[in-house]
Each structure stands twice: as structure tokens, then as C-alpha cells.
Short mmCIF file of C-alpha atoms and ligand atoms in Angstrom, two decimals:
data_model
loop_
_atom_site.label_atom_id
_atom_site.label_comp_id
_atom_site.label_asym_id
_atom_site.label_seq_id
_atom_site.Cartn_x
_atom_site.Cartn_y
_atom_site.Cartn_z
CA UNK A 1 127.98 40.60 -228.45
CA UNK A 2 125.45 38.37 -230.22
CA UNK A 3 125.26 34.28 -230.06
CA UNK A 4 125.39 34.33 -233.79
CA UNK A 5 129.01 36.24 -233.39
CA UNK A 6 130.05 33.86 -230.59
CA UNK A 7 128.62 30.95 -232.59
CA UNK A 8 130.55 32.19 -235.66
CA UNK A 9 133.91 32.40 -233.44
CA UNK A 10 133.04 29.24 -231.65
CA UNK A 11 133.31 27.38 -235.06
CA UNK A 12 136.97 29.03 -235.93
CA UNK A 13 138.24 28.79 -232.33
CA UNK A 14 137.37 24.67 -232.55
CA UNK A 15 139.21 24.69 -235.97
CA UNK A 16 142.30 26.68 -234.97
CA UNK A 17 142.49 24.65 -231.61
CA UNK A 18 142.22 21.46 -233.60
CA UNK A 19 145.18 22.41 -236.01
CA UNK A 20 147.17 24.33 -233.10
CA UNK A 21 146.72 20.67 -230.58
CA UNK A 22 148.65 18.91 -233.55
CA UNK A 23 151.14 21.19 -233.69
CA UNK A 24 151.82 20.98 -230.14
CA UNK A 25 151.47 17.07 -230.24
CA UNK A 26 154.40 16.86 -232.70
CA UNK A 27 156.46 19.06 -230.45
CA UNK A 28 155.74 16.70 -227.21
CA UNK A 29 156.62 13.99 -228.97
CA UNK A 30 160.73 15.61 -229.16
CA UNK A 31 160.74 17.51 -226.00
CA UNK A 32 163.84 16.00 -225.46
CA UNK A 33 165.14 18.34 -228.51
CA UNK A 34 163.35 21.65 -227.83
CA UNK A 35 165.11 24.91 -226.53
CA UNK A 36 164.16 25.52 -222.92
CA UNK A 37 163.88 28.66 -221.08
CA UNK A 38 162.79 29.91 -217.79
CA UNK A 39 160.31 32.47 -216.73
CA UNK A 40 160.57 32.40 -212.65
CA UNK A 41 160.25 29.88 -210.45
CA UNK A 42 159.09 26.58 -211.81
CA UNK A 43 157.91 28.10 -214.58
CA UNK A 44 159.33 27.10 -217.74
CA UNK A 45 159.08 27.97 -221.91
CA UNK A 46 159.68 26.11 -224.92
CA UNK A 47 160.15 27.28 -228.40
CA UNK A 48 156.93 25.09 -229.02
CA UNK A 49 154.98 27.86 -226.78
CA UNK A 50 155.94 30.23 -228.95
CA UNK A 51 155.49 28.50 -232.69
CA UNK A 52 151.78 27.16 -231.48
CA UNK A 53 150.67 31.06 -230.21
CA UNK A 54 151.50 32.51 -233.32
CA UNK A 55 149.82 29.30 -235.23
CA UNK A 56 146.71 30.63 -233.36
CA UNK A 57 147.06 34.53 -233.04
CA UNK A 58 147.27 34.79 -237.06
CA UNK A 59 145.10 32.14 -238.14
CA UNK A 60 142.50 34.13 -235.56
CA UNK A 61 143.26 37.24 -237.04
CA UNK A 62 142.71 36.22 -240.39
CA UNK A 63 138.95 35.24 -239.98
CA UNK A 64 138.61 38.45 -237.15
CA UNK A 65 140.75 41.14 -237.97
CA UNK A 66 138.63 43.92 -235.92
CA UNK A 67 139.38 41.18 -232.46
CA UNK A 68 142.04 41.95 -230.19
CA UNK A 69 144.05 39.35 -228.97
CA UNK A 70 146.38 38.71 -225.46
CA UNK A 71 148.33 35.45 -225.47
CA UNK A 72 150.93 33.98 -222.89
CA UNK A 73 153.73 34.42 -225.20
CA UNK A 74 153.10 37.18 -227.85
CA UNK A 75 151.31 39.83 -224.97
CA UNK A 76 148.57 41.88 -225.93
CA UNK A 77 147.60 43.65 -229.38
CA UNK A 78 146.99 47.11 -229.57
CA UNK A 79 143.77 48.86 -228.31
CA UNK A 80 142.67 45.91 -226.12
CA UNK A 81 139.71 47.22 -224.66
CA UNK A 82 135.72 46.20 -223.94
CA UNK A 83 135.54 44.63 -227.86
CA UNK A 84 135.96 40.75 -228.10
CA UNK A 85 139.23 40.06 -227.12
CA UNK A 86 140.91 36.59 -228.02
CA UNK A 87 142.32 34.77 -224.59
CA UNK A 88 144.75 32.27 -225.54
CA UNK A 89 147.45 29.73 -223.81
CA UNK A 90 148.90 28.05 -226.43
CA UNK A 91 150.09 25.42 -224.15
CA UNK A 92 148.86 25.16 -220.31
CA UNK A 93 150.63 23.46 -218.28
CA UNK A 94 154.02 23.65 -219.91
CA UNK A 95 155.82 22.05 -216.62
CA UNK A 96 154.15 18.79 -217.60
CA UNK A 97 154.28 19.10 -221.66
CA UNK A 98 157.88 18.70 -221.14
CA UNK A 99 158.53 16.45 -218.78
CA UNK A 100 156.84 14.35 -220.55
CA UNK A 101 153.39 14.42 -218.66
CA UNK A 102 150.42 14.05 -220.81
CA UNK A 103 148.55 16.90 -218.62
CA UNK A 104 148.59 19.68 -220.68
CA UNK A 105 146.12 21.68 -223.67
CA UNK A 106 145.19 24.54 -225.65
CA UNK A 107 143.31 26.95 -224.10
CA UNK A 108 141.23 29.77 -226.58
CA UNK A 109 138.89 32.43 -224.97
CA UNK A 110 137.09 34.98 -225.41
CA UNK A 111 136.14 38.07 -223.44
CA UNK A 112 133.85 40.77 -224.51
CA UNK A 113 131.79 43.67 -222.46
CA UNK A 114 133.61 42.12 -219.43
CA UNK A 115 132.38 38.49 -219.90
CA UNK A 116 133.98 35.77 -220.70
CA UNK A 117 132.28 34.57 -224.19
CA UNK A 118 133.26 31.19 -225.27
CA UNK A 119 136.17 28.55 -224.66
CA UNK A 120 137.53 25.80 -226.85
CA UNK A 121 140.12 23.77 -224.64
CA UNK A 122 141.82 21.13 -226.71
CA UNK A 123 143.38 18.09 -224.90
CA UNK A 124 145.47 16.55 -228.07
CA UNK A 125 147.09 13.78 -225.46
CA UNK A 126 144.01 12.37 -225.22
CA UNK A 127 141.90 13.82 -228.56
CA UNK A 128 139.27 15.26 -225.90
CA UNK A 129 137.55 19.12 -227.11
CA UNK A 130 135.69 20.57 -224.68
CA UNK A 131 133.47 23.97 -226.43
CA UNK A 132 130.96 26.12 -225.23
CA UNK A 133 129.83 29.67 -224.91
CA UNK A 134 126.81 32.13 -225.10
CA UNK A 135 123.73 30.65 -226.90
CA UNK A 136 125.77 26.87 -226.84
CA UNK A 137 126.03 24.38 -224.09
CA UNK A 138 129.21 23.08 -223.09
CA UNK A 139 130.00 19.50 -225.28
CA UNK A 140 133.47 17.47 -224.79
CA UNK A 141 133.71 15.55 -228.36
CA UNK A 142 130.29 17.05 -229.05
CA UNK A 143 128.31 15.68 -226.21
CA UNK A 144 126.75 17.73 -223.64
CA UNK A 145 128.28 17.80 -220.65
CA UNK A 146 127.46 19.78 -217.07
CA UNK A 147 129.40 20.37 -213.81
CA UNK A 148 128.56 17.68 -210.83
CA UNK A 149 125.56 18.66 -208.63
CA UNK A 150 127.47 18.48 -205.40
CA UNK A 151 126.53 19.34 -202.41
CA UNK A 152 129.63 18.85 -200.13
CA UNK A 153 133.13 18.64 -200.31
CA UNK A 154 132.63 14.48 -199.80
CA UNK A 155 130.97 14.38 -203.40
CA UNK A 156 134.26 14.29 -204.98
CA UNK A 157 137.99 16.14 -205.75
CA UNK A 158 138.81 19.88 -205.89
CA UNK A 159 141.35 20.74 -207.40
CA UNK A 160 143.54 23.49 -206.20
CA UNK A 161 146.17 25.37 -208.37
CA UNK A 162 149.02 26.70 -207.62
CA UNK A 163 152.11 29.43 -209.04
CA UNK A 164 155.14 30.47 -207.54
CA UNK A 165 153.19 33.96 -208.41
CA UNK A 166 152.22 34.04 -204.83
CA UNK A 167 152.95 33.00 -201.28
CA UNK A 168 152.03 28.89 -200.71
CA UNK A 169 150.20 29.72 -197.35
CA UNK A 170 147.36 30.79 -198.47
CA UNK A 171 147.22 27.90 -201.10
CA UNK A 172 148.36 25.31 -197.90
CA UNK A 173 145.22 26.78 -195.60
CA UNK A 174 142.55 25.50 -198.37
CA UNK A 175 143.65 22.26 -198.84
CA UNK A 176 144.12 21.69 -194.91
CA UNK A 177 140.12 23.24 -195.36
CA UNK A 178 139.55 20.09 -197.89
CA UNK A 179 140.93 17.59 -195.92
CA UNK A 180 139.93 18.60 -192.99
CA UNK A 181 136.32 18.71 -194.41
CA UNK A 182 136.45 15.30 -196.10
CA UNK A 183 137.45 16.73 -198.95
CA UNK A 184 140.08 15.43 -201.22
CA UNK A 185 142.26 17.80 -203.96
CA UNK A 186 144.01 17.20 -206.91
CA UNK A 187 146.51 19.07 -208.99
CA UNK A 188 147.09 18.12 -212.61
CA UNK A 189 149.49 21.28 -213.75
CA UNK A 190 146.80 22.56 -215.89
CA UNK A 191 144.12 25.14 -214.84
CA UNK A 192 142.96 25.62 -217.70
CA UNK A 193 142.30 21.86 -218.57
CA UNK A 194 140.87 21.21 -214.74
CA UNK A 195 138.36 24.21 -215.33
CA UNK A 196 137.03 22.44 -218.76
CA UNK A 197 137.04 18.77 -215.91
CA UNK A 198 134.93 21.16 -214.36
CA UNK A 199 132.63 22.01 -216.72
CA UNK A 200 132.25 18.40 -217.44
CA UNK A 201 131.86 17.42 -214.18
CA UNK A 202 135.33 15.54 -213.19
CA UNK A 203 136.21 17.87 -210.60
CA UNK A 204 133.51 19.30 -207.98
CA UNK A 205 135.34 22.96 -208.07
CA UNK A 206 138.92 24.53 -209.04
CA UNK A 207 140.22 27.03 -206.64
CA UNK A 208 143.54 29.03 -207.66
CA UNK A 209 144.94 32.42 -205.82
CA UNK A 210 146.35 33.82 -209.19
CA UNK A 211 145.98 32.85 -212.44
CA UNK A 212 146.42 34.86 -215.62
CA UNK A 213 143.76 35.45 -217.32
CA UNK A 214 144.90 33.27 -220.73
CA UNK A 215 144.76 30.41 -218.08
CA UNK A 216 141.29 31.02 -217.01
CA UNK A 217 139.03 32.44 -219.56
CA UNK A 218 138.38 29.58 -222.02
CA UNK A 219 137.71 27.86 -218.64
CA UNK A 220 135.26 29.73 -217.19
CA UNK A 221 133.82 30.31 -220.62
CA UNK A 222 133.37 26.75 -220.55
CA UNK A 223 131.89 26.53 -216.98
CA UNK A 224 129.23 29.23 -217.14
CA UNK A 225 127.91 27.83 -220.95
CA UNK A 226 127.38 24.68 -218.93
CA UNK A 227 125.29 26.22 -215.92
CA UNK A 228 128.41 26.81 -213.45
CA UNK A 229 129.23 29.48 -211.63
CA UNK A 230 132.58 31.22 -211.45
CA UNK A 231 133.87 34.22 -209.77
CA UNK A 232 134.40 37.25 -211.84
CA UNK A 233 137.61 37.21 -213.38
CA UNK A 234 137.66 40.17 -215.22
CA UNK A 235 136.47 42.50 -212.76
CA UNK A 236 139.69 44.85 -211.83
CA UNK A 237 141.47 44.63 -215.24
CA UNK A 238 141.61 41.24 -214.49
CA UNK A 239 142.16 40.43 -218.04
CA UNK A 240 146.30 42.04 -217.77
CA UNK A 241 146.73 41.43 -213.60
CA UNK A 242 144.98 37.95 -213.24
CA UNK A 243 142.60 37.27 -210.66
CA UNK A 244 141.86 34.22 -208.20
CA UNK A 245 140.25 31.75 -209.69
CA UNK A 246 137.36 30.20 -208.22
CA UNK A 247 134.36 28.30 -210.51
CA UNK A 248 132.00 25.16 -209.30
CA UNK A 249 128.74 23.87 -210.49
CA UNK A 250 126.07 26.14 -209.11
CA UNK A 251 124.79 24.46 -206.25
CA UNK A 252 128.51 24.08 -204.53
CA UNK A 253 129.18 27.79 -204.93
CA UNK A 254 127.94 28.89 -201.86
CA UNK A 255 130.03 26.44 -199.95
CA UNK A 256 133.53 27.01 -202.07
CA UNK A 257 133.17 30.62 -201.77
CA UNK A 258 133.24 29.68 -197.57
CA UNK A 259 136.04 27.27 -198.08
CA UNK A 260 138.44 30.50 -199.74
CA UNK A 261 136.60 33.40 -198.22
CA UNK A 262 135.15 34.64 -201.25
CA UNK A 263 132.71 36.69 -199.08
C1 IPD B 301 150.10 27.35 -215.34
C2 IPD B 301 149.16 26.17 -215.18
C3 IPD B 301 149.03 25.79 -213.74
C4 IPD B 301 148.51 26.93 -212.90
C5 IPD B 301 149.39 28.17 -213.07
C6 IPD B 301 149.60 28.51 -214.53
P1 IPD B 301 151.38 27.44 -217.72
O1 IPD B 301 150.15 27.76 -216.70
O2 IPD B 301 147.87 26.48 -215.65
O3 IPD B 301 148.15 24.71 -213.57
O4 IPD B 301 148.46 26.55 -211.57
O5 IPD B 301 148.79 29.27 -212.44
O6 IPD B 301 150.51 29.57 -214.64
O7 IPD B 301 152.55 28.16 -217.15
O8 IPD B 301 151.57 25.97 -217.70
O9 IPD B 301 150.93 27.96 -219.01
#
């Protein structure tokens, strides 16, 4: 895929985020009056997930008909293959959005030839945008931004996610690795919202076990337009099993990929 058709996308994907961040907004604001469901274990759905994905999926597939698209809420569309495919969380970090916690975005990415293309991540609590992709450095509110050079886990937080999706052992092993390496972790209930901290440098790294990949691709988008690294999440049909998710600024890679055994 060509810059000029990431550029192209990047402009709509800012637009549609934009539009879909103040449709969420209005729904945060009466949380107290939305139908609530549950999909597992702390892991809840609001009729605002829904009404915000389909704000994005069609206003997407009016300006790229020939893209496929996989949300959180309306699944996949047909034929989702190697072509750009549209990546999108309407709302991550749901948990928080309604209990009231202003930790919580629109995520929109896209994958194509097994890379992950662009993101747009759209914090309406606190009007930040965070977009990059191929052939465009990351910006949040348009300036340039770029992960922090660290060296160690001293230099600052990690965050480290975690779902009900998988066992917490793992998940309770790296953070005694943090801490026990003068580390210190964070977790704000929104991976894809800590990856885009990461791209700005807030966060030295962001480790998760599993994450779907409408959680993570904006993100990493994000990361690698700004000069990060991040493991490959779309190796192993990632895109429809999820992967872990592990991303950094480039000279900490070596080191986080030690602290998970990433080999
Ligand atoms: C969740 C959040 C959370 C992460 C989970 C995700 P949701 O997404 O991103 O931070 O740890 O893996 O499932 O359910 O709020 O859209």
C-alpha cells in the first residue's frame, strides 16, 4: 500500500474519529441511563459501543468501499484478507467509560500486507488525537511526538494490561519483574490509549498477554510511525485470535523483550 493511500485514509480516519469521540462523549455523559450487558468476566458492553462502531464502520465505508473492516462489536466483513483492513474499537476501555472514569478512546487502524498502516486514537475526555502511519510521523494535536529513549526500567512506568482472557500468573510474574527491577507499572483500562502514551512517550513500554487485535493496531500503528518498535501482532492470524502485545521505543526493546521472554 502506498503513503499517498495511507495519507488519504489517515485524513478520513482523523475525521470519523473526531465525529465518532463526540458521539461517545454524549453517551459518557448519561452512563447512568445506558443498557448494560456483559461479555465475560469484567468485561462489559453498552449500547453506546454499539451506536459509535456503526457511526465509524459506515462512514468508513462510504469514502472506502473496496476496505474490509473488523470491529469489537459488528465482527468482521466479508473477504477479510491481505487488502487494507479497517481495525476499530469504538470504545476501549469500556470498564472505565462507564464507571465514570475518564480513561477511555477511539481506537481506528489499519492493517494491510500484514502491517499495521496507520492509527488515529481519539481521547474525547481530554480532546487529545494522537495520528500517524506510513510516510507520517506520529503528532498528538498535530505536534510531533516520539516514544522515550529509555534505557532501563528506572526511566519511567510500564504499563501492563490485563483480560480475564487469560490466566493472571503470567501477567503477576512481569510486574514482580518491574518492581523487582526498579521498575514501576501502571494500568489505565485502556490499551489502546496507553500504546498511543507510548508513542508519545508517557509510558516507557506496554506489555499485554492477549489483546485483540481492534485493541492494538491503531496502537502500534501509532508506535512504529513514531520510530518504536512493537512485536508483530499480526503474525499467526493475529488479526481474528489476538496476540501479546508488546511495543517500546527502540532502544528499550531489547530489554522488554527479556522482561516477558519475547526471545
Ligand atoms: C480492553 C482494554 C484493556 C485491555 C483489554 C481489552 P475494552 O478493551 O483495552 O485495557 O487490557 O485487553 O480487552 O474491552 O475496554 O474494549
Amino acid at each position: 500500500m502506498e503513503s499517498e493511500a495511507v495519507e488519504k485514509r489517515l485524513e478520513v480516519a482523523e475525521a470519523v474519529a473526531r465525529e465518532a469521540g463526540q458521539l461517545a462523549l454524549g453517551y459518557f455523559r448519561r452512563r447512568a441511563d445506558l443498557a448494560v450487558g456483559r461479555k465475560g468476566l469484567q468485561d462489559v458492553v453498552s449500547e453506546a459501543d454499539g451506536a459509535v462502531e456503526r457511526l465509524i464502520r459506515e462512514r468508513l465505508a462510504e469514502r472506502f468501499p473496496g476496505d474490509g473492516f473488523l470491529g469489537e462489536e459488528t465482527g468482521a466483513s466479508e473477504g477479510v484478507g491481505d487488502g487494507p483492513v479497517w481495525v476499530v474499537d469504538p470504545i476501549d476501555g469500556t470498564q472505565c467509560f462507564l464507571a465514570g472514569i475518564p480513561s477511555w478512546c477511539v481506537s481506528i487502524g489499519l492493517a494491510a500486507g500484514g502491517r499495521c498502516r496507520l492509527g488515529v486514537i481519539y481521547d474525547p475526555c481530554f480532546d487529545e488525537i494522537f495520528v500517524g502511519g506510513d510516510g507520517r510521523s506520529t503528532t498528538c494535536n498535530g505536534v510531533l511526538v516520539s516514544p522515550i529513549d529509555a534505557a532501563s526500567l528506572e526511566d519511567g512506568m510500564i504499563e501492563v494490561g490485563f483480560s480475564h482472557r487469560v490466566k493472571g500468573d503470567w501477567t503477576a510474574e512481569v510486574v514482580r519483574r518491574v518492581l523487582s527491577s526498579g521498575g514501576m507499572y501502571h494500568r489505565g483500562g485502556t490499551g489502546a490509549l496507553a500504546l498511543a502514551y507510548v508513542a508519545a512517550g508517557r509510558y516507557i513500554a506496554y506489555y499485554e498477554e492477549h489483546m485483540n487485535a481492534w485493541d492494538s493496531v491503531a496502537g502500534i500503528g501509532l508506535i512504529e510511525a513514531a520510530g518504536g518498535w512493537a512485536h508483530d501482532v499480526l503474525a499467526d492470524d493475529g488479526l481474528r485470535r489476538g496476540a501479546v502485545v508488546a511495543a517500546c521505543g527502540a532502544r528499550f526493546a531489547p530489554t522488554l523483550r527479556a522482561l516477558v521472554d519475547l526471545g
